[in-house]
Tab-separated table of C-alpha atoms in Angstrom:
chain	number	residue	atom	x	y	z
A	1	UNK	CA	-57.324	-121.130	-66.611
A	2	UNK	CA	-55.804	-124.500	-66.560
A	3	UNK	CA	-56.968	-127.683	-67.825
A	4	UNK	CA	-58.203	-130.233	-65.066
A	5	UNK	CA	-57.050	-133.603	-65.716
A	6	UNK	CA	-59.646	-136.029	-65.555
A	7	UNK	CA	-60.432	-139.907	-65.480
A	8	UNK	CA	-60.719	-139.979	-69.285
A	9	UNK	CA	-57.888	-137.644	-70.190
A	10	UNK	CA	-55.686	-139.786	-67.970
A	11	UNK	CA	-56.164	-142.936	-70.111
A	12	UNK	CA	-56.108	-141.137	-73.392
A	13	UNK	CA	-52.454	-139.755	-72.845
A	14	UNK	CA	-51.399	-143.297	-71.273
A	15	UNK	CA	-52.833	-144.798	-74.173
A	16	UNK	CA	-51.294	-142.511	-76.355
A	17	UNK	CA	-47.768	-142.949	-74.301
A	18	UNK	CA	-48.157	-146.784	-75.344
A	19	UNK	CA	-49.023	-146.617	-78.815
A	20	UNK	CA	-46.079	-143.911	-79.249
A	21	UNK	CA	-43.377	-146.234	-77.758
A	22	UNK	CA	-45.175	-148.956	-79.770
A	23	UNK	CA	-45.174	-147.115	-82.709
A	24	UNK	CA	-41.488	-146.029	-82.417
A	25	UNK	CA	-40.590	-149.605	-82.365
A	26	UNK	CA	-42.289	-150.693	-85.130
A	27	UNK	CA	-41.592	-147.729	-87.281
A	28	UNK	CA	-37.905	-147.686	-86.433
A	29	UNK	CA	-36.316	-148.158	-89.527
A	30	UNK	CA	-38.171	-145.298	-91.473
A	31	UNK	CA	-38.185	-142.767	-88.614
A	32	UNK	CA	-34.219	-143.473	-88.325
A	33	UNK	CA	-33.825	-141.633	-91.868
A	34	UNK	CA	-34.941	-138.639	-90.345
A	35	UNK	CA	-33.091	-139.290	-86.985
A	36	UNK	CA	-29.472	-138.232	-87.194
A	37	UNK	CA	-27.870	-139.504	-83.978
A	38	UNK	CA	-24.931	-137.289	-84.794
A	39	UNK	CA	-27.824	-134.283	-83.412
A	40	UNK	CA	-28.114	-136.406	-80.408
A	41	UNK	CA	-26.219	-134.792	-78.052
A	42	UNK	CA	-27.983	-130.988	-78.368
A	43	UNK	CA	-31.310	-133.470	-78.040
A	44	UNK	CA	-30.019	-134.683	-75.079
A	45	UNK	CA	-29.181	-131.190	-73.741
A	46	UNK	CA	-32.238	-129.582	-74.282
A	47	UNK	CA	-34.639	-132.639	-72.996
A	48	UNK	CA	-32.436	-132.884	-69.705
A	49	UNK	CA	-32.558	-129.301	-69.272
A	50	UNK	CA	-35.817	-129.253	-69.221
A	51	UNK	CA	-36.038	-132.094	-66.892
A	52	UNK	CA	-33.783	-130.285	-64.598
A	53	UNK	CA	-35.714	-126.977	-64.487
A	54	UNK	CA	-38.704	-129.011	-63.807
A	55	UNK	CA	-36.446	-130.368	-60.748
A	56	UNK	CA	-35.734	-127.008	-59.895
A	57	UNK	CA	-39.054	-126.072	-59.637
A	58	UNK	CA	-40.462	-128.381	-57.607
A	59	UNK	CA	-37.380	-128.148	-54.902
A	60	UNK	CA	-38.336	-124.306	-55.115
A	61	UNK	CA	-42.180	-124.887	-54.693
A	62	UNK	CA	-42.018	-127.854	-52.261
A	63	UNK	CA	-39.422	-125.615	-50.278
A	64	UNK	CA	-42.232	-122.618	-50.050
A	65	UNK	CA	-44.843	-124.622	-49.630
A	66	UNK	CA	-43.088	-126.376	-46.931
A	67	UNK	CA	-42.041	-122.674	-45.065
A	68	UNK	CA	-45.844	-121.849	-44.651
A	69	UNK	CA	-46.741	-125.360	-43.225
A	70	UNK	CA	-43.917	-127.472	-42.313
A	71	UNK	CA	-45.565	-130.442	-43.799
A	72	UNK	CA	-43.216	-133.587	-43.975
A	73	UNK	CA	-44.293	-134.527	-47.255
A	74	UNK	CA	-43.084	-130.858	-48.864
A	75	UNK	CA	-39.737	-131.410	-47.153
A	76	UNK	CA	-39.186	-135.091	-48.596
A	77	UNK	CA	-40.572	-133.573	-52.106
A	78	UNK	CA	-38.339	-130.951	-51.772
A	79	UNK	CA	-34.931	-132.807	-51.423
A	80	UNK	CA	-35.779	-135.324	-53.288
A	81	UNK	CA	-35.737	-133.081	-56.527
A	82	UNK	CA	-32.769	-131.190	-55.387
A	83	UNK	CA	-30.590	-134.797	-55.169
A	84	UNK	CA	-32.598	-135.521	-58.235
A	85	UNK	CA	-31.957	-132.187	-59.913
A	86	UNK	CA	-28.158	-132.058	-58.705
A	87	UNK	CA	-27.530	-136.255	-60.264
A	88	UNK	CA	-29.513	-135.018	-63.691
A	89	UNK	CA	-26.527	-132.097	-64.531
A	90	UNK	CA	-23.995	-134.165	-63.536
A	91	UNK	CA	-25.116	-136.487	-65.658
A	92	UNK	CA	-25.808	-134.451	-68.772
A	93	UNK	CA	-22.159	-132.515	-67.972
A	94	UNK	CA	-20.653	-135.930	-68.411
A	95	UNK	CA	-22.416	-137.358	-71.191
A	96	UNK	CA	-20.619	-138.870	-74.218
A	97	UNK	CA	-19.664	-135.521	-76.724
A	98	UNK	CA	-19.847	-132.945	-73.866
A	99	UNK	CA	-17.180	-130.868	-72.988
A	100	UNK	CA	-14.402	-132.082	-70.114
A	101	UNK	CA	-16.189	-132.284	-66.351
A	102	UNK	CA	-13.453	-133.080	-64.102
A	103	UNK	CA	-12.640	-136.123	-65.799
A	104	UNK	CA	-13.568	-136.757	-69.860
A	105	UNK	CA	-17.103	-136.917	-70.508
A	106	UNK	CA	-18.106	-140.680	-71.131
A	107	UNK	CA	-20.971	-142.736	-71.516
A	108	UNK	CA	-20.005	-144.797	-68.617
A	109	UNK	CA	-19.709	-141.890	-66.460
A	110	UNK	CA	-22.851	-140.562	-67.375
A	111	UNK	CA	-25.026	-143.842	-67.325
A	112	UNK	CA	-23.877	-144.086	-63.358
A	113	UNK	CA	-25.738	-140.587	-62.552
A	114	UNK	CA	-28.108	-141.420	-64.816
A	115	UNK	CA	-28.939	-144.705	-62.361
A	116	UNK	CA	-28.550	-142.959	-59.137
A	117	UNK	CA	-30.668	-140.711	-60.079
A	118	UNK	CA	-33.657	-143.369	-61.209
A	119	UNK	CA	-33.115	-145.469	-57.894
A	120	UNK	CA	-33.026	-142.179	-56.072
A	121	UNK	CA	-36.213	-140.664	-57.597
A	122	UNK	CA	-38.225	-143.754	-57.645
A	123	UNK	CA	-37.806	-145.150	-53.719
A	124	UNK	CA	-38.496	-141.550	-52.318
A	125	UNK	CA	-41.745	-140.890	-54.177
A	126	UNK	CA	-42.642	-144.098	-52.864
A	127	UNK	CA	-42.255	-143.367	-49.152
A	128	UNK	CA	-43.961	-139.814	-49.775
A	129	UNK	CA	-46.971	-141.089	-51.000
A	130	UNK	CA	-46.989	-143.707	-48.605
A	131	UNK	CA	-45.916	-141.633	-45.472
A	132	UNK	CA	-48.904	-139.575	-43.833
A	133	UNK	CA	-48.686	-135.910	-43.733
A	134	UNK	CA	-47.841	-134.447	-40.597
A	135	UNK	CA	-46.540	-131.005	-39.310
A	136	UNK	CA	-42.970	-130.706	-38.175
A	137	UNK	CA	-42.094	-128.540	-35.216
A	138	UNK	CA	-38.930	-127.523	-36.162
A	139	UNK	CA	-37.792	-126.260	-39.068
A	140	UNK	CA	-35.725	-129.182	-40.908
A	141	UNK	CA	-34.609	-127.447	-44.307
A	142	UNK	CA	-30.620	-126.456	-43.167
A	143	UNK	CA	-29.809	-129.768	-42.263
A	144	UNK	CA	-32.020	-131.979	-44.962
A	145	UNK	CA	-29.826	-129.234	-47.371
A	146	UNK	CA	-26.714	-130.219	-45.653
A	147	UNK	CA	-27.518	-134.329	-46.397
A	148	UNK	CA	-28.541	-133.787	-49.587
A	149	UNK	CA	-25.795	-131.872	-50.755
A	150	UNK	CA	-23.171	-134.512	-49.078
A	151	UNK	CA	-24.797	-137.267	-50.362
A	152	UNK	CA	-24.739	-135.590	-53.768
A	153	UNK	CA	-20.814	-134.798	-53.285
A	154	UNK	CA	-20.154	-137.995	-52.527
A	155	UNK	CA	-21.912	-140.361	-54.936
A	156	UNK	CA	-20.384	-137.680	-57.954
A	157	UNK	CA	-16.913	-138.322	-55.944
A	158	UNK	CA	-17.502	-142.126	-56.658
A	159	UNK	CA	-18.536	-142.070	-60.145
A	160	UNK	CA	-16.217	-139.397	-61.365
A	161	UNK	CA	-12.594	-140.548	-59.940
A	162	UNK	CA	-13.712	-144.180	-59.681
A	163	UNK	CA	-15.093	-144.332	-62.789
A	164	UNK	CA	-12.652	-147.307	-64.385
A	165	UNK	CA	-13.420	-149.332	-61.522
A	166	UNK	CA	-17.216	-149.419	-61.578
A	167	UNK	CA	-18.802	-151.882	-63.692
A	168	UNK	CA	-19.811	-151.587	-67.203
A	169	UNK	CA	-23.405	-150.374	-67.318
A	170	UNK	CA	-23.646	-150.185	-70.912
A	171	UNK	CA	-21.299	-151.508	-74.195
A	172	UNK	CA	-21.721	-148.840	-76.629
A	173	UNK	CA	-23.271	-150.582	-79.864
A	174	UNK	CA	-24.311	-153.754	-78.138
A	175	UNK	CA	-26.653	-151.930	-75.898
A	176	UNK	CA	-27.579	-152.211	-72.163
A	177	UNK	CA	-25.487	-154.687	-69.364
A	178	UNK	CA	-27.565	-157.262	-66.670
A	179	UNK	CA	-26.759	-155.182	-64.602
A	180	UNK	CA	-28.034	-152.062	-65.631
A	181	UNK	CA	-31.146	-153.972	-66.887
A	182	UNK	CA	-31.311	-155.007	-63.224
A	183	UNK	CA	-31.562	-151.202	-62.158
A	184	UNK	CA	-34.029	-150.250	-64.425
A	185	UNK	CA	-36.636	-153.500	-63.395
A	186	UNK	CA	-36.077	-152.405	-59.740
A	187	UNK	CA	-37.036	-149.023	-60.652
A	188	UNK	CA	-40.204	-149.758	-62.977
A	189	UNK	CA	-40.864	-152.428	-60.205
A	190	UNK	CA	-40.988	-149.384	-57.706
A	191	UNK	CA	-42.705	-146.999	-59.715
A	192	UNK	CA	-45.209	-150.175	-60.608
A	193	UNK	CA	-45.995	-150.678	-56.803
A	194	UNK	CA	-45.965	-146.509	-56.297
A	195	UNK	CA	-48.471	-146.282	-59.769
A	196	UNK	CA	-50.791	-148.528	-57.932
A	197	UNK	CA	-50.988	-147.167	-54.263
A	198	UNK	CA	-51.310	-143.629	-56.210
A	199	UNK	CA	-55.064	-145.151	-58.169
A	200	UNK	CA	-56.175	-146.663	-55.221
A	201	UNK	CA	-55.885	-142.924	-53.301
A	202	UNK	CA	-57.229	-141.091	-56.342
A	203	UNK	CA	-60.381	-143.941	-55.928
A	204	UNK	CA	-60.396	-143.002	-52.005
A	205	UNK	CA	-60.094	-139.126	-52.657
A	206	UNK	CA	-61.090	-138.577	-56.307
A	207	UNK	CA	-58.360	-136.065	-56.136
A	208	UNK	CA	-57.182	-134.201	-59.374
A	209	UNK	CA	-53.375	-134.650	-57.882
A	210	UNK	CA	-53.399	-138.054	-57.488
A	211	UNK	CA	-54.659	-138.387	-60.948
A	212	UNK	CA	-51.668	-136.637	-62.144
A	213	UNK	CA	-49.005	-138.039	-60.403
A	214	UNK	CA	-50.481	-141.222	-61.420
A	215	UNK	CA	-49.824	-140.156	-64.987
A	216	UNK	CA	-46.412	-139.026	-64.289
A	217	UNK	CA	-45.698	-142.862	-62.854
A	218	UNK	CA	-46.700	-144.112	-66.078
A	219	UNK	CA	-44.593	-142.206	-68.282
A	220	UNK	CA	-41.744	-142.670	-66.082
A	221	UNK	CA	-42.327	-146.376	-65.683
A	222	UNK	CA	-41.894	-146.363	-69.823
A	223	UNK	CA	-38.821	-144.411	-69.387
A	224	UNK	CA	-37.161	-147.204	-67.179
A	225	UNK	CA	-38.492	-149.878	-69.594
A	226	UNK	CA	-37.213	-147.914	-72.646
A	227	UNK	CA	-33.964	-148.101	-71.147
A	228	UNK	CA	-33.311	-151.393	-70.802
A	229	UNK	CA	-34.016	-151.947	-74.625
A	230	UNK	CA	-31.222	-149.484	-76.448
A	231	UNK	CA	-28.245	-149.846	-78.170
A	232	UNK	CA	-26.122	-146.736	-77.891
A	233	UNK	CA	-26.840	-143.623	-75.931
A	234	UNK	CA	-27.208	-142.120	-79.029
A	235	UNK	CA	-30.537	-143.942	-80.550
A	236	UNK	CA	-33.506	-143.252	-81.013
A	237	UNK	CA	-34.718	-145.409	-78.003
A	238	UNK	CA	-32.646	-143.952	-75.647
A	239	UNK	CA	-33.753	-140.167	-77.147
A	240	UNK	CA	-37.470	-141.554	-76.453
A	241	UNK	CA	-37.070	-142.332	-72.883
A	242	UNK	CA	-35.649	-138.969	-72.433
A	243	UNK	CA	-38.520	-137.713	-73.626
A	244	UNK	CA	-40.865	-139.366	-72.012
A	245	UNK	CA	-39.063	-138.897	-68.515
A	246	UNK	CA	-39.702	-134.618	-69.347
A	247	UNK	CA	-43.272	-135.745	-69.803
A	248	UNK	CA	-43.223	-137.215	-66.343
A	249	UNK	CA	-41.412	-134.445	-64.450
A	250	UNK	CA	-43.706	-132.237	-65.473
A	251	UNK	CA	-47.002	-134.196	-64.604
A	252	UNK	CA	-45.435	-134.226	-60.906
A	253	UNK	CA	-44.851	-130.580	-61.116
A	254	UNK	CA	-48.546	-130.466	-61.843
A	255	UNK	CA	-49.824	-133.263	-59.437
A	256	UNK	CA	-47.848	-131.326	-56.431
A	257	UNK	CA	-49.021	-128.412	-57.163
A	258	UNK	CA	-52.803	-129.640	-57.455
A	259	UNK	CA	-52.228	-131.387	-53.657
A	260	UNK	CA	-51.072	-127.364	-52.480
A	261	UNK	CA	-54.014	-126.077	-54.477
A	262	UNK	CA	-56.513	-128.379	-53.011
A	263	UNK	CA	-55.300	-127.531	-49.629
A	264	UNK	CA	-55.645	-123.861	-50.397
A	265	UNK	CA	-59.004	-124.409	-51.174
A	266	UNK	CA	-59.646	-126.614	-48.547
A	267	UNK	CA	-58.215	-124.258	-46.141
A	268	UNK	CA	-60.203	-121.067	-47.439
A	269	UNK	CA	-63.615	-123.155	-47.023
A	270	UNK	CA	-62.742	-123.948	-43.215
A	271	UNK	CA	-62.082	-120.335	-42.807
A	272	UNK	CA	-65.369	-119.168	-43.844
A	273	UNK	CA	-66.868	-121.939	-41.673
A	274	UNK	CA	-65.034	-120.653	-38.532
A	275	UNK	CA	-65.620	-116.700	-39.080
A	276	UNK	CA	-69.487	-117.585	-39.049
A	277	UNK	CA	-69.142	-119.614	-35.724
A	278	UNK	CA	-71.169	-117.535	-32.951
A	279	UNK	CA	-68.134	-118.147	-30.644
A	280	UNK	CA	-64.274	-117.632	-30.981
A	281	UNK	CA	-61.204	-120.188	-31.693
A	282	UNK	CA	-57.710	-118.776	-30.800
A	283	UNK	CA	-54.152	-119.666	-30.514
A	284	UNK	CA	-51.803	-117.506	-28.304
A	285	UNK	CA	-47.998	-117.780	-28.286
A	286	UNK	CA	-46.083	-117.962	-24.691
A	287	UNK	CA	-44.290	-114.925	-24.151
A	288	UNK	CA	-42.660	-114.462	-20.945
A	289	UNK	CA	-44.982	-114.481	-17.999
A	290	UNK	CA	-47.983	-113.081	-20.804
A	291	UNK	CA	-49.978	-115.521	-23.829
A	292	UNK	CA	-49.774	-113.122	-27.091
A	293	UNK	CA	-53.298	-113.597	-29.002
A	294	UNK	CA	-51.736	-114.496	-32.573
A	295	UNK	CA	-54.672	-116.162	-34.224
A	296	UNK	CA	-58.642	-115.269	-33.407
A	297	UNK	CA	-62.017	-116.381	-35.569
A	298	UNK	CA	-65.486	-116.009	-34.749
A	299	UNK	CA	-68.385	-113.526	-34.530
A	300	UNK	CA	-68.009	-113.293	-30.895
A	301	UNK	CA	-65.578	-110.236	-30.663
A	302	UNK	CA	-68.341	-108.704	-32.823
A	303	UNK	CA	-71.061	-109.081	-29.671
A	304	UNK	CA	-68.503	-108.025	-27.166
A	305	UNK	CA	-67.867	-105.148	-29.263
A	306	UNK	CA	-64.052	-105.566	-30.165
A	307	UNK	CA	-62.216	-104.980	-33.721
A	308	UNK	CA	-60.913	-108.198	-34.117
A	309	UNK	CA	-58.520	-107.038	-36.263
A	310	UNK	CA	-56.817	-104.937	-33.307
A	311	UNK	CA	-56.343	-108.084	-31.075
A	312	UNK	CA	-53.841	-109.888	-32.559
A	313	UNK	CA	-50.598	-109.112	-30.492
A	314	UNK	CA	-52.219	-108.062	-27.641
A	315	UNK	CA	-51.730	-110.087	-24.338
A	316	UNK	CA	-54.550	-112.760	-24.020
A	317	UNK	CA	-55.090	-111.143	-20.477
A	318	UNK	CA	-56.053	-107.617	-22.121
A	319	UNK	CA	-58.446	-109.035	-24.646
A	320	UNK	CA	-60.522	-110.742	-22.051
A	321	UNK	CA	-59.307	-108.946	-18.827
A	322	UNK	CA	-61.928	-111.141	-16.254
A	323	UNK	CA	-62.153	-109.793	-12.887
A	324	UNK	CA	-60.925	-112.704	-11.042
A	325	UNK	CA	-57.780	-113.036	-12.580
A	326	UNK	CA	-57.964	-116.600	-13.617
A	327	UNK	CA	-57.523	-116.942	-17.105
A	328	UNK	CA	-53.222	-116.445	-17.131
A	329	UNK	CA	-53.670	-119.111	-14.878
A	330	UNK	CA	-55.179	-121.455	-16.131
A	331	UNK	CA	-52.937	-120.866	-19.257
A	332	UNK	CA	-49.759	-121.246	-16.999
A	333	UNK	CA	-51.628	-124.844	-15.228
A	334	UNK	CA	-52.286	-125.918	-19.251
A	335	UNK	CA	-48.759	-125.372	-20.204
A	336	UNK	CA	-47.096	-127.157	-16.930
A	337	UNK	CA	-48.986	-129.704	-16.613
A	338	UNK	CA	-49.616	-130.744	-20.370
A	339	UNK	CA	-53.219	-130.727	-20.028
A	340	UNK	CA	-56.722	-129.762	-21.562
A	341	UNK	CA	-58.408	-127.356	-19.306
A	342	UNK	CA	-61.844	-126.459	-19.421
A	343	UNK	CA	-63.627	-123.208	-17.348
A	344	UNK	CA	-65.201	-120.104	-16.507
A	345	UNK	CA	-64.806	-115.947	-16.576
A	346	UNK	CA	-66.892	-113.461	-15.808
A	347	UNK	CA	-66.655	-110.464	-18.859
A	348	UNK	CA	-69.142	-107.607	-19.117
A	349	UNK	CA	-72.000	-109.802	-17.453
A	350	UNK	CA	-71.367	-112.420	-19.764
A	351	UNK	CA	-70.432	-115.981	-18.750
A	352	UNK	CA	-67.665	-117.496	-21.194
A	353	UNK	CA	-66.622	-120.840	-21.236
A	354	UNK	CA	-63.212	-121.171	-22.229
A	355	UNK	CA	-61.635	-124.908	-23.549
A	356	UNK	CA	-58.058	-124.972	-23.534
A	357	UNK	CA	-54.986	-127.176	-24.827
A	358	UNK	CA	-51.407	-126.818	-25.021
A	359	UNK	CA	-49.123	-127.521	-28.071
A	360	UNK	CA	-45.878	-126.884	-29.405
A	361	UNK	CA	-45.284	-124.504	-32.032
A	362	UNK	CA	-41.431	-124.266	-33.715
A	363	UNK	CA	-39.837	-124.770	-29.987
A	364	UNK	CA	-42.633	-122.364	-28.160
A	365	UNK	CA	-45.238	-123.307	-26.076
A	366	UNK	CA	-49.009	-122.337	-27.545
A	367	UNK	CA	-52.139	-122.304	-26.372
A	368	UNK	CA	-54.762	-123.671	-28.626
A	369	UNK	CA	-58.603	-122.553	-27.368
A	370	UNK	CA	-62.213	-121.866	-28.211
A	371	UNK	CA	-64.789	-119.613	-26.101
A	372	UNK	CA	-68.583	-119.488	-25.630
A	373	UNK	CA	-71.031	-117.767	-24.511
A	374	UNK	CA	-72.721	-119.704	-21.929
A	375	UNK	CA	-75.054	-116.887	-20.042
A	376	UNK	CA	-78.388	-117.888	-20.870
A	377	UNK	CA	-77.879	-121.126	-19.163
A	378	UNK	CA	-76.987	-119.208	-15.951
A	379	UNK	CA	-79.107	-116.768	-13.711
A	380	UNK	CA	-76.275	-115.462	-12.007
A	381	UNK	CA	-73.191	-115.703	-13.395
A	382	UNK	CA	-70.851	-118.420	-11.367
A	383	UNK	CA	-68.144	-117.441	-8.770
A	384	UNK	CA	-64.644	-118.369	-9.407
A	385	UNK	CA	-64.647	-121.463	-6.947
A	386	UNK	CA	-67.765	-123.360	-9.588
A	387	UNK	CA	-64.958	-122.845	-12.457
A	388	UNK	CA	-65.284	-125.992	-14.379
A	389	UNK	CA	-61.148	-127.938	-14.051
């Protein structure tokens, strides 16, 4: 079982984020004997690497997530962590004591990715919690793959072969430029703004998610602070904000997948609610000239004596074959026209009244619909001209 993250556990481990970086300052002198920076670089390996597999995850959950229900916000998640993924190995291929990488490795080089990727990271989190969810209609993952991985080709393309004509980021021994100092208070001043908007939906929602990506914007808001303070890529400040940046990825591993599990959860309650209603909600795919019954809840089949379980696939027509005829119909009006339709069929001496909408499903037309039984308030049933339009 895992461990929910509450209000209290969320300040502890900020707290303790705080005191740590405070405490690293502070205590920098004695902890340095038992630093060697000449270790640095495998540090830097295996932190990054974890970072990156984090990355790697969450474009590979996001992606799933995103093929079962085309939400925006699981596409935007998604490529954001691939760029973000892609920027993180480029920049730990290049860094200062790693082997060649189409040019020599270089902390110059590697400070670049290491800002593209920040920038990146921190202004798209910011639009997805800020943009509402919504479901596509198409599916958008080849060609968000094909922009990501061009705009991942071309920004390495920049900082690899114009490398000597960027400026200098960071002088080795005297520590960090204006420049990059400017990068990193844009991005703490993003991830600031993004911390806040994230509290005030965990207030709204009291959602476990929100908590945790709110936890994952204060560790990463260190990290961008921490970098503005160090000396050489190879001190102990810069191996702290490397640390502290793993810390984050993985609290918005966690506070994404929370947001899917919540959904899960949320979804499973509505389905319980609609298998106990006495009628029956459907959606039916165009196919043809025929609607193809694709989606059915309710405990009406049950009363009209069907195994709902047989029904999906079958022609909307065959499930409730009324004598008149009119309920392909009104399906063809709903679709043409664009409009709700309500009415009425006559099935086994029962009176249903069927509510109808169209909608658009991945580029095919669906009918959206819920039926009741309406005899009791009749004491005959209704001839097709009283159909309700």
């Amino acid at each position: 079982m895992r461990s929910h993250l509450t209000e209290g556990k969320f300040l502890v481990y900020s707290t303790i984020a705080i005191i740590l970086l405070l405490g690293i300052h502070l205590f920098q002198q004695k902890i340095i004997t038992l630093y060697n920076p000449e270790n640095y670089v495998g540090f830097h390996f295996i932190l990054e690497v974890f970072s990156i597999s984090i990355s790697a995850a969450i474009f590979l959950y996001a992606l799933k997530t995103y093929g079962k229900t085309r939400s925006r916000r699981m596409l935007l998640l998604a490529f954001t962590f691939f760029i973000v993924g892609a920027l993180d190995t480029i920049h730990t291929l290049s860094f200062k004591g790693m082997p060649f990488f189409f040019t020599e490795s270089s902390v110059a080089k590697a400070t670049w990715f290491w800002v593209a990727a920040r920038v990146f990271q921190a202004l798209f989190i910011f639009l997805i919690l800020l943009l509402h969810d919504r479901t596509l209609k198409k599916d958008y993952r080849w060609p968000m793959f094909i922009f990501a991985t061009t705009l991942v080709v071309l920004i390495s393309s920049i900082f690899i072969f114009f490398e000597k004509s960027l400026p200098l980021l960071v002088i080795e021994g005297k520590g960090t430029t204006p420049l990059k100092n400017g990068f990193e208070y844009f991005v703490s001043f993003v991830q600031f703004v993004s911390l806040i908007i994230t509290l005030y939906q965990y207030y709204l929602e009291k959602s476990e998610a929100k908590l945790a990506i709110a936890l994952a914007l204060v560790y990463l808001l260190l990290t961008s602070l921490i970098f503005t303070v160090y000396q050489s890529v190879f001190d102990l400040d810069n191996f702290t904000g490397h640390l502290f940046k793993a810390i984050g990825f993985y609290y918005i591993l966690r506070g994404f997948y929370f947001i899917s599990s919540e959904q899960e959860h949320e979804n499973q309650k509505e389905q319980t609610i609609i298998k106990q209603l006495p009628g029956f909600v459907f959606k039916a795919i165009k196919s043809e000239s025929e609607f193809i019954l694709t989606y059915g809840e309710g405990n009406m089949t049950e009363h009209l004596g069907y195994d709902q379980q047989n029904l999906l696939g079958q022609p909307l027509a065959n499930v409730f074959p009324d004598s008149q005829g009119i309920l392909s119909d009104y399906c063809r009006l709903c679709i043409n026209r664009q409009e709700e339709r309500t009415f009425e069929i006559d099935l086994n001496d029962k009176v249903l009244l069927f509510s109808i909408k169209p909608f658009v499903e991945n580029d095919r037309d669906v009918i959206l619909g819920t039926i009741v039984d309406v005899t009791g308030m009749y004491q005959e049933p209704p001839s097709k001209q009283n159909a309700i339009i």
